[in-house]
PDB file of C-alpha atoms in Angstrom:
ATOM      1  CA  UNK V  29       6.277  -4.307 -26.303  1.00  0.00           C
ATOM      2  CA  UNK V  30       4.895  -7.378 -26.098  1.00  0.00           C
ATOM      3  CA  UNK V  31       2.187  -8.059 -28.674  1.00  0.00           C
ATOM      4  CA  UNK V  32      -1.988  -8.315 -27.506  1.00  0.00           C
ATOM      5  CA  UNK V  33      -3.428 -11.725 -26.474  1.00  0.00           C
ATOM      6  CA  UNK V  34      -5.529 -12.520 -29.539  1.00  0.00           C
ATOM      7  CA  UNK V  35      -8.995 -10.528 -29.063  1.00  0.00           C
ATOM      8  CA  UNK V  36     -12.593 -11.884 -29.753  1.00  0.00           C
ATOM      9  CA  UNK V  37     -12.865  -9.114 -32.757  1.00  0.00           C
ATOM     10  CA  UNK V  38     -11.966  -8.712 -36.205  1.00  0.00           C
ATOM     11  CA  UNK V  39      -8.690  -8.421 -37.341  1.00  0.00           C
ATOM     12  CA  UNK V  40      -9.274  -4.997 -38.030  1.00  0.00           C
ATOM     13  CA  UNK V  41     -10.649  -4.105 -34.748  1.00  0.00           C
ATOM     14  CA  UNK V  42      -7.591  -5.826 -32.901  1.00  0.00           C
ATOM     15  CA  UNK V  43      -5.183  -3.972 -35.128  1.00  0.00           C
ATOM     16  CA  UNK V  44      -6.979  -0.493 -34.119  1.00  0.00           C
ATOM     17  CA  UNK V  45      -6.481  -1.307 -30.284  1.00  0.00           C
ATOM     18  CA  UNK V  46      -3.120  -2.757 -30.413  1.00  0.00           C
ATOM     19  CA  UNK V  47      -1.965   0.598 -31.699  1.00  0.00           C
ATOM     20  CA  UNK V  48      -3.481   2.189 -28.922  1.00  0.00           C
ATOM     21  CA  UNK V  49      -1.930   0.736 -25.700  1.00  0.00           C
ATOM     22  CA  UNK V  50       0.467  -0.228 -23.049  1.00  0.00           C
ATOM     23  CA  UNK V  51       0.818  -3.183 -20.417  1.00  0.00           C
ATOM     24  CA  UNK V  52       0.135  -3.355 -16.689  1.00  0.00           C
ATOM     25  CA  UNK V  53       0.729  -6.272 -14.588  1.00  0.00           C
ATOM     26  CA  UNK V  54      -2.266  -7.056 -12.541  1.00  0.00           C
ATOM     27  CA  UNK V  55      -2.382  -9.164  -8.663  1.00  0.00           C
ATOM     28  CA  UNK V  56      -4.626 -10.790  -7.782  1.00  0.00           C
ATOM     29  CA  UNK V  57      -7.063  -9.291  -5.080  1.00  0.00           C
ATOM     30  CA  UNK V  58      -6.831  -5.681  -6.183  1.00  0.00           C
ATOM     31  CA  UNK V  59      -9.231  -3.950  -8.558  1.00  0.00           C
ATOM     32  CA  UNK V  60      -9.129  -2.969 -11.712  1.00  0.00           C
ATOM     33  CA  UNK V  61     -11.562  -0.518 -11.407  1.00  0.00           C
ATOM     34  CA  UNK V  62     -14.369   0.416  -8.900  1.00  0.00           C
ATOM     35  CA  UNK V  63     -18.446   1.323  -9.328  1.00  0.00           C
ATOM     36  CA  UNK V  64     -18.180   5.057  -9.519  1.00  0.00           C
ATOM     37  CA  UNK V  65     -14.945   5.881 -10.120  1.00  0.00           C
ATOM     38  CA  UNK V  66     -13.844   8.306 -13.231  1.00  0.00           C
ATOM     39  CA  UNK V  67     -13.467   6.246 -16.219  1.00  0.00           C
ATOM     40  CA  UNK V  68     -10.540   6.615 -18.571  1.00  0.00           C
ATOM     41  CA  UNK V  69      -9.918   3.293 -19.744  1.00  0.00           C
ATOM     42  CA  UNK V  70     -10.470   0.291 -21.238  1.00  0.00           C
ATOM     43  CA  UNK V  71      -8.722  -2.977 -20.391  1.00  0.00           C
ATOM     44  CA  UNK V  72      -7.809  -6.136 -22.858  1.00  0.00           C
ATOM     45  CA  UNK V  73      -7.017  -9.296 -20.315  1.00  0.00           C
ATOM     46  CA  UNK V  74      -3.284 -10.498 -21.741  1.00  0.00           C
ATOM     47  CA  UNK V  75      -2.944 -13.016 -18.814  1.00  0.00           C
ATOM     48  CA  UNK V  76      -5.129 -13.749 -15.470  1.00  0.00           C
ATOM     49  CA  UNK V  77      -8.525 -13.681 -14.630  1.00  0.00           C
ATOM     50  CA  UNK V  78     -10.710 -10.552 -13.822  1.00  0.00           C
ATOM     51  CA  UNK V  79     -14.253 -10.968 -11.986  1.00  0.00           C
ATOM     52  CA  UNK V  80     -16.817  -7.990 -13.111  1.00  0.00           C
ATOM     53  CA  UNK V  81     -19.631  -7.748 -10.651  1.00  0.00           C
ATOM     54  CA  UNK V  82     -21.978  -5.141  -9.234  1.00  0.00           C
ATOM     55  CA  UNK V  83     -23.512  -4.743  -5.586  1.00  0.00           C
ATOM     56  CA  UNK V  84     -27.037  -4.890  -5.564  1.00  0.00           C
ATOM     57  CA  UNK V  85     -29.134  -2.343  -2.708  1.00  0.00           C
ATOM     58  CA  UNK V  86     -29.075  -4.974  -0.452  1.00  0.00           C
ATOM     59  CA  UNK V  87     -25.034  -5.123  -0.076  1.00  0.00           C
ATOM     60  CA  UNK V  88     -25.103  -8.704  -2.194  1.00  0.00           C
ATOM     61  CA  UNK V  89     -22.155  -9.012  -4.710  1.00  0.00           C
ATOM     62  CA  UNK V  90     -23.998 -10.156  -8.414  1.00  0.00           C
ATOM     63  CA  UNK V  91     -20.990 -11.625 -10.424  1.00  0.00           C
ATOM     64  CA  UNK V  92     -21.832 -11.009 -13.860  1.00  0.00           C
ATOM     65  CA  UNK V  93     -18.986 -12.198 -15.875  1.00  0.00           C
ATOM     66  CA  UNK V  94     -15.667 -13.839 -15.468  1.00  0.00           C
ATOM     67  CA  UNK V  95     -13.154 -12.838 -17.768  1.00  0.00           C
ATOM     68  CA  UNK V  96     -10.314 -14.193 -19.433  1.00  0.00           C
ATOM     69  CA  UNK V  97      -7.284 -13.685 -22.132  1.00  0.00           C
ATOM     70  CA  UNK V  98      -8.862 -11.798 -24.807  1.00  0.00           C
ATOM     71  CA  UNK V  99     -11.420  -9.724 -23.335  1.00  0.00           C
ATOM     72  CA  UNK V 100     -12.057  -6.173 -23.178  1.00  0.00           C
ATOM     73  CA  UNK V 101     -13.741  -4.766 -19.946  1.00  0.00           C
ATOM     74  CA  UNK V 102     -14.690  -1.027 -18.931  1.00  0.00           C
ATOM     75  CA  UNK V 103     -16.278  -0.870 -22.510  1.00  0.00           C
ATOM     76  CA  UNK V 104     -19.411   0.418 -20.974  1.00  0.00           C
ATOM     77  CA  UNK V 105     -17.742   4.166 -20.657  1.00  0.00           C
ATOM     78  CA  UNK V 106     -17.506   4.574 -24.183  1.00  0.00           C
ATOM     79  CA  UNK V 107     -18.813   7.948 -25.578  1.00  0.00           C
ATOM     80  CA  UNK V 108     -19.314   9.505 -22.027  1.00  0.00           C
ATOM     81  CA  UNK V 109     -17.581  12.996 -21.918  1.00  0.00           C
ATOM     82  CA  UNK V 110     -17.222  12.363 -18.020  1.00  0.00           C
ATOM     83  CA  UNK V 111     -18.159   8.808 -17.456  1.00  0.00           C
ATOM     84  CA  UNK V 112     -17.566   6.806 -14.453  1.00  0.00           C
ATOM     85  CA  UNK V 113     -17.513   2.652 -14.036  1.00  0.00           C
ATOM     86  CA  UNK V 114     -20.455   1.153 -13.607  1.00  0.00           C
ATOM     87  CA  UNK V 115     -19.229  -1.971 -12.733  1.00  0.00           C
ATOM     88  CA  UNK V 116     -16.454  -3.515  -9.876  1.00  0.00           C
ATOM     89  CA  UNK V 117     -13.036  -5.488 -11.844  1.00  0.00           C
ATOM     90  CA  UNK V 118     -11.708  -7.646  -9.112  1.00  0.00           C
ATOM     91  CA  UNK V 119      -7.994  -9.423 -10.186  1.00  0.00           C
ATOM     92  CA  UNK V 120      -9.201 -13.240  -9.355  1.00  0.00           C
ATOM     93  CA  UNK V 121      -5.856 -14.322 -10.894  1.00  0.00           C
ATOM     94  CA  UNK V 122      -2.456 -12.417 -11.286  1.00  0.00           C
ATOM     95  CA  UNK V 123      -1.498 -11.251 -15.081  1.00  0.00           C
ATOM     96  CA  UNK V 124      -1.480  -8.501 -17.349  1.00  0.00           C
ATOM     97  CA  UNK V 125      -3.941  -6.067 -19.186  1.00  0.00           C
ATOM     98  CA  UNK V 126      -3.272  -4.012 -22.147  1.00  0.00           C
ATOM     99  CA  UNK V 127      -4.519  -0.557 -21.433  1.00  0.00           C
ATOM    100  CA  UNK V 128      -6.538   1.561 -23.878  1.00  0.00           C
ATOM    101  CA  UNK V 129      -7.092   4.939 -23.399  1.00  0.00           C
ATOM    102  CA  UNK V 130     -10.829   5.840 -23.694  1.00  0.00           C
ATOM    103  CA  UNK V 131     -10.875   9.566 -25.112  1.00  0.00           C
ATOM    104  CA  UNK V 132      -7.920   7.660 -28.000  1.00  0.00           C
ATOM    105  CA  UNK V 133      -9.911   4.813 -29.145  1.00  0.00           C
ATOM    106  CA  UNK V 134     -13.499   7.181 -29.280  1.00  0.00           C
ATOM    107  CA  UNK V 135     -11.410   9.797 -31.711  1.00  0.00           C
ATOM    108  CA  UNK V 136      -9.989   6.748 -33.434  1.00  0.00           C
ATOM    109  CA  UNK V 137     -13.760   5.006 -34.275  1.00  0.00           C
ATOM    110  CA  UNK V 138     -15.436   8.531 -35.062  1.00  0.00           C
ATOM    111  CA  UNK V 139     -12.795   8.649 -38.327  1.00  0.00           C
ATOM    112  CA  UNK V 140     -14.093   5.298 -39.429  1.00  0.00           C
ATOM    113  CA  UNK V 141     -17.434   4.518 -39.176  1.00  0.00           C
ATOM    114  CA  UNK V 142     -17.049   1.131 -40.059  1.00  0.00           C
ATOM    115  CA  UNK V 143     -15.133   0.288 -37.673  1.00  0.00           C
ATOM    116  CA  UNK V 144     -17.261   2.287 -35.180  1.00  0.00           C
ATOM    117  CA  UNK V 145     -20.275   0.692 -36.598  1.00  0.00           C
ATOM    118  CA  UNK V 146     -17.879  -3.394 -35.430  1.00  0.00           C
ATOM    119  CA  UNK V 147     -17.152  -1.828 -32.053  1.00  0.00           C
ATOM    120  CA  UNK V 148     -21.185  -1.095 -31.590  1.00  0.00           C
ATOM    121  CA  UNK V 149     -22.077  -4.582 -32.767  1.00  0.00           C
ATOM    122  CA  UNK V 150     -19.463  -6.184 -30.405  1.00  0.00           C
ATOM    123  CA  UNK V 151     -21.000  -4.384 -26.915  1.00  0.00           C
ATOM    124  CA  UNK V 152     -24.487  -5.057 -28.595  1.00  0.00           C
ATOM    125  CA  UNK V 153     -23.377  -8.438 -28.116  1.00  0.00           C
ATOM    126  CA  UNK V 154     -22.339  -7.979 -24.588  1.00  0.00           C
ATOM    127  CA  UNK V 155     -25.517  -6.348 -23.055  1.00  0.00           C
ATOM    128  CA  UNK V 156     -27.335  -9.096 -24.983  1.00  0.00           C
ATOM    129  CA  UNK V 157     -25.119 -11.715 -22.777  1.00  0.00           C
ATOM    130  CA  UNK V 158     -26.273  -9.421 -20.090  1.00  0.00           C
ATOM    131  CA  UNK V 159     -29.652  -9.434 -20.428  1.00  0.00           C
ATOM    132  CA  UNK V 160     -30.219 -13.081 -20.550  1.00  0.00           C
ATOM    133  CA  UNK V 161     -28.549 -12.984 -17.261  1.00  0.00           C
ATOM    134  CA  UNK V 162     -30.193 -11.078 -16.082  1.00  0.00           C
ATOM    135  CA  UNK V 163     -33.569 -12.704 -17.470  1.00  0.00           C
ATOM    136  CA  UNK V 164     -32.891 -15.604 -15.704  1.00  0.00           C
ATOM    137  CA  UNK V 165     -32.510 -13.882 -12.039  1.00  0.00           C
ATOM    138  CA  UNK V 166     -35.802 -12.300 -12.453  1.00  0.00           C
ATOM    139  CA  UNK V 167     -38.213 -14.453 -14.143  1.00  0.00           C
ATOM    140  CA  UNK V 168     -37.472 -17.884 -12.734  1.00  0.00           C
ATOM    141  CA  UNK V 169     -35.502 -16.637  -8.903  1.00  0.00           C
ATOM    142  CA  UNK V 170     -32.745 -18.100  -6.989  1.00  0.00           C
ATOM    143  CA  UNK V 171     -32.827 -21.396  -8.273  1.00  0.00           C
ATOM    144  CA  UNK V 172     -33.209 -20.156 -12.362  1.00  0.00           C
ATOM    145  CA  UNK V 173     -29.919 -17.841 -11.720  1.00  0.00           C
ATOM    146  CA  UNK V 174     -28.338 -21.108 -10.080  1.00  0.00           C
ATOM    147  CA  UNK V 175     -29.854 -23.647 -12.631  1.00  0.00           C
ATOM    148  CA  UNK V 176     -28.334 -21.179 -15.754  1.00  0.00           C
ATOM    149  CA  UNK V 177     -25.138 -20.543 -13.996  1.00  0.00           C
ATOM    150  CA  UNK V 178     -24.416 -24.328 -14.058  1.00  0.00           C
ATOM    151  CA  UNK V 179     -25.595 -24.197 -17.508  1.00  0.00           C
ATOM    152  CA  UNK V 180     -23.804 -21.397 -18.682  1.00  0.00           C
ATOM    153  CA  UNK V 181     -20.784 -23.277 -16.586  1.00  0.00           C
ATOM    154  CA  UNK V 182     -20.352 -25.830 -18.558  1.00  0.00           C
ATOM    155  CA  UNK V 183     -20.820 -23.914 -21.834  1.00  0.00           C
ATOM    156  CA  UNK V 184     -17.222 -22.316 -20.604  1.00  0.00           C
ATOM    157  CA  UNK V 185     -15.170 -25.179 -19.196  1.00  0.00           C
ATOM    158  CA  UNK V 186     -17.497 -28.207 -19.371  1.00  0.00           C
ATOM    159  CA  UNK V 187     -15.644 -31.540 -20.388  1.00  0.00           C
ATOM    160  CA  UNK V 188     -17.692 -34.858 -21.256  1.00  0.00           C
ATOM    161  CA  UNK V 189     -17.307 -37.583 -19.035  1.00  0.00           C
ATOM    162  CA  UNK V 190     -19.034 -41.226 -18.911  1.00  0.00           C
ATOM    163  CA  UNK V 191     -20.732 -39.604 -16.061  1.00  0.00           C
ATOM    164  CA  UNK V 192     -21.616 -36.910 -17.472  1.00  0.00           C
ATOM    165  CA  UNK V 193     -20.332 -33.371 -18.173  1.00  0.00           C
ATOM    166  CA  UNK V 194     -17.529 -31.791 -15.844  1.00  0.00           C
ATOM    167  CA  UNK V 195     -16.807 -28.310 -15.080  1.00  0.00           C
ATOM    168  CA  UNK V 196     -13.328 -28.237 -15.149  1.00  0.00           C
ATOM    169  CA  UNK V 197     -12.983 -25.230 -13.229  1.00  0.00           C
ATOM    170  CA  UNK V 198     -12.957 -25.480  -9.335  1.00  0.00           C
ATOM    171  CA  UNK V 199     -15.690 -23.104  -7.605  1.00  0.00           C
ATOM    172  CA  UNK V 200     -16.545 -22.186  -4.260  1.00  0.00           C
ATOM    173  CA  UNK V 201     -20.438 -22.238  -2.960  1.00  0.00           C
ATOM    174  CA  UNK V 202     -19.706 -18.801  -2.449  1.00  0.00           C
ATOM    175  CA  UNK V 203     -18.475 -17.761  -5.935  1.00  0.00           C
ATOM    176  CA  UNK V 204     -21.866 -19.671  -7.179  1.00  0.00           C
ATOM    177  CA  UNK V 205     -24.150 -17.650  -4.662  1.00  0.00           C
ATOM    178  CA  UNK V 206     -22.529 -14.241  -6.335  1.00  0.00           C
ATOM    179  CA  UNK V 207     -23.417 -15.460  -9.578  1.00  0.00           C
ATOM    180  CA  UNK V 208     -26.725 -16.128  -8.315  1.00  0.00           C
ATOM    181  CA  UNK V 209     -27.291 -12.792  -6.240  1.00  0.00           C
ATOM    182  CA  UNK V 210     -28.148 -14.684  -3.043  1.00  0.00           C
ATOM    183  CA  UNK V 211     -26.567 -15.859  -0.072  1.00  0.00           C
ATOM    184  CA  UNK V 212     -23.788 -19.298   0.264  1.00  0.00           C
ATOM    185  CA  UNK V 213     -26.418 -21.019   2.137  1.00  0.00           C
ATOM    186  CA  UNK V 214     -29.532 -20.682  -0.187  1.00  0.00           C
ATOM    187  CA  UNK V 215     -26.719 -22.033  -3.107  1.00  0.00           C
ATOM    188  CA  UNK V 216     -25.745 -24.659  -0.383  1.00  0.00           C
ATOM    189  CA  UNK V 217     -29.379 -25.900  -0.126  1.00  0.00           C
ATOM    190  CA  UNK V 218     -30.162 -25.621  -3.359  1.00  0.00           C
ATOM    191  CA  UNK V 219     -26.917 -27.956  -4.514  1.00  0.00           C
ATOM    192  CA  UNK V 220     -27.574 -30.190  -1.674  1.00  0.00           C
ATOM    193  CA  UNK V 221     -31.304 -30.984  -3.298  1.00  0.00           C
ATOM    194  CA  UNK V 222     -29.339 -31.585  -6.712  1.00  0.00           C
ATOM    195  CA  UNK V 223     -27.265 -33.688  -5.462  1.00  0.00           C
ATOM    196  CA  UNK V 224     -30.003 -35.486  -3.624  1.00  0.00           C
ATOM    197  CA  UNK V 225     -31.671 -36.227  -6.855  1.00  0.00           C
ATOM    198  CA  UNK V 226     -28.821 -37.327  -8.578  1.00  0.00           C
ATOM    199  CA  UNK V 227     -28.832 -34.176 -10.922  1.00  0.00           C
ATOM    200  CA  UNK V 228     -24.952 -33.156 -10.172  1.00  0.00           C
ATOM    201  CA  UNK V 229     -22.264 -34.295  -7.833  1.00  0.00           C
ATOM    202  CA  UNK V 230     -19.390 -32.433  -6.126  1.00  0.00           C
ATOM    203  CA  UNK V 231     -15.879 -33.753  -5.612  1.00  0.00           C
ATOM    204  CA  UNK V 232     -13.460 -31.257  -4.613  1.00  0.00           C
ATOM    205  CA  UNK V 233     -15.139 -28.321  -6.067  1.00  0.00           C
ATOM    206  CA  UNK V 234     -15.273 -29.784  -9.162  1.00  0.00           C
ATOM    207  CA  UNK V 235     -18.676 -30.221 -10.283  1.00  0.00           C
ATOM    208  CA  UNK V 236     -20.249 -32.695 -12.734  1.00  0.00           C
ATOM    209  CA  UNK V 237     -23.625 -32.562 -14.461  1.00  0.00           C
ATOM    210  CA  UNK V 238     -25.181 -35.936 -14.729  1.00  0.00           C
ATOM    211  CA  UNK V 239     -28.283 -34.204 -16.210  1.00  0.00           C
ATOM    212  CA  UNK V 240     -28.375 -31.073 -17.743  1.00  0.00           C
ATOM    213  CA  UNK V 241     -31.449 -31.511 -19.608  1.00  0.00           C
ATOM    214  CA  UNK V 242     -33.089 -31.703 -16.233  1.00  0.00           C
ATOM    215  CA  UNK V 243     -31.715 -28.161 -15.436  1.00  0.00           C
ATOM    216  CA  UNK V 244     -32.691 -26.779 -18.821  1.00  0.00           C
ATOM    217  CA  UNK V 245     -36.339 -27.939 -18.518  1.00  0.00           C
ATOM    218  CA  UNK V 246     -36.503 -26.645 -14.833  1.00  0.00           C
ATOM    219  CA  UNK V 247     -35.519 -22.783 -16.337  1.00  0.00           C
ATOM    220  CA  UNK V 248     -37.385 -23.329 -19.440  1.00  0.00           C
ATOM    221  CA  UNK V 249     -33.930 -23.137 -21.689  1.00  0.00           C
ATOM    222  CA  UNK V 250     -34.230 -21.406 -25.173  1.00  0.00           C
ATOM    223  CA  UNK V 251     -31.010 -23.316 -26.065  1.00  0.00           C
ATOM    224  CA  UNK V 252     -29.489 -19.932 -27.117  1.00  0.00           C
ATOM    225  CA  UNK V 253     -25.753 -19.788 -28.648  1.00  0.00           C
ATOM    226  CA  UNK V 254     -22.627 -20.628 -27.057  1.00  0.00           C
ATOM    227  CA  UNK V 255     -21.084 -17.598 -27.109  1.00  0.00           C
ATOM    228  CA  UNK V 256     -24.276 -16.286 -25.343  1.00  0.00           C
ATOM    229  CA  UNK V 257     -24.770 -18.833 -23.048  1.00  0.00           C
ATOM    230  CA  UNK V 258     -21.864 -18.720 -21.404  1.00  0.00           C
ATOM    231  CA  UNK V 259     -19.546 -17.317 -18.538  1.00  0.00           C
ATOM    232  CA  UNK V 260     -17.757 -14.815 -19.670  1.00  0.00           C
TER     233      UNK V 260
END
């Protein structure tokens, strides 16, 4: 069996959830997992890209993270006798997962609290992502879940340039509005009055920042951590 992409944990914490897994190849366009249905597992990302999102009352898809190699998603389930996902797992790009069985990996952290005690700081650190995510949709609108998503963005792929700093990831005005929780054509208005003002430009779907303080200012930025700030 192939060994696990390397995780964002401890050594110790990999070690405990390679020992409790196998592999399943993943295509792009399926899901994972759905909102409501029966949760028995846990997912590490060995290859691909997974989008988790949730749809709001209205019918809107809210993209809240984009995951990559290393992550684990469906954590949320943990410690539920008869827990169901919260969340949607779209396949945005074709891989693998390692598969962790839920009820396995709960006996396995209530025999050592320390390492129980890591897993509970590590999805402390994921609704804190969360939250600021969520933060920014509600106290500063449309335009603050846009402003932070560029931010954020950048955090994850961002290159500098002489012109500034490049997202080196194409996106769609679509995939930007389910970030945002709002419709493509309140992102494509939005862009279009950045790109007016010589904040960002577009070529290709590629976009470039030519002033991200401008952005920051405009949300009121508490220049929190990379690995908070950040898409994933």
């Amino acid at each position: 069996m192939q060994p696990l992409a390397r995780l964002h944990l401890s050594e110790e914490l990999t070690q405990l959830l390679q020992s409790v897994h196998h592999i399943r190849k993943i295509s792009k366009g399926t899901f994972l997992y759905q909102e409501g249905q029966d949760a028995a597992e846990l997912f590490i990302i060995q290859s691909g890209k997974v989008q988790i999102s949730k749809m709001t009352q209205e019918g809107q898809e809210l993209t809240l993270r984009m995951c990559s190699v290393g992550e684990i998603i469906g954590e949320l389930t943990m410690f539920y006798s008869s827990s169901k996902y919260m969340l949607n797992a779209k396949v945005v790009e074709s891989g693998e997962v390692a598969v962790i069985y839920k009820d396995e990996l709960e006996k396995r952290l209530e025999l050592d609290n320390g390492l129980a005690i890591e897993f509970m700081r590590w999805m402390s650190h994921q609704n804190r992502k969360t939250i600021t995510k969520f933060r920014d949709l509600i106290l500063n609108g449309k335009k603050g879940a846009l402003y932070s998503t560029l931010i954020r963005l950048s955090n994850s792929y961002g290159k500098i340039s002489n012109s500034g700093i490049v997202i080196d990831l194409p996106i769609t005005n679509q995939e930007l509005a389910n970030f945002c929780g709002t419709s493509r054509e309140v992102v494509n208005r939005m862009l279009s009055e950045l790109r007016k003002n010589q904040i960002i430009s577009v070529d290709k779907g590629i976009i470039t920042l030519h002033d991200i303080d401008y952005l920051k200012t405009e949300i009121h930025c508490e220049n929190c951590p990379v690995d908070i700030c950040n898409i994933h």
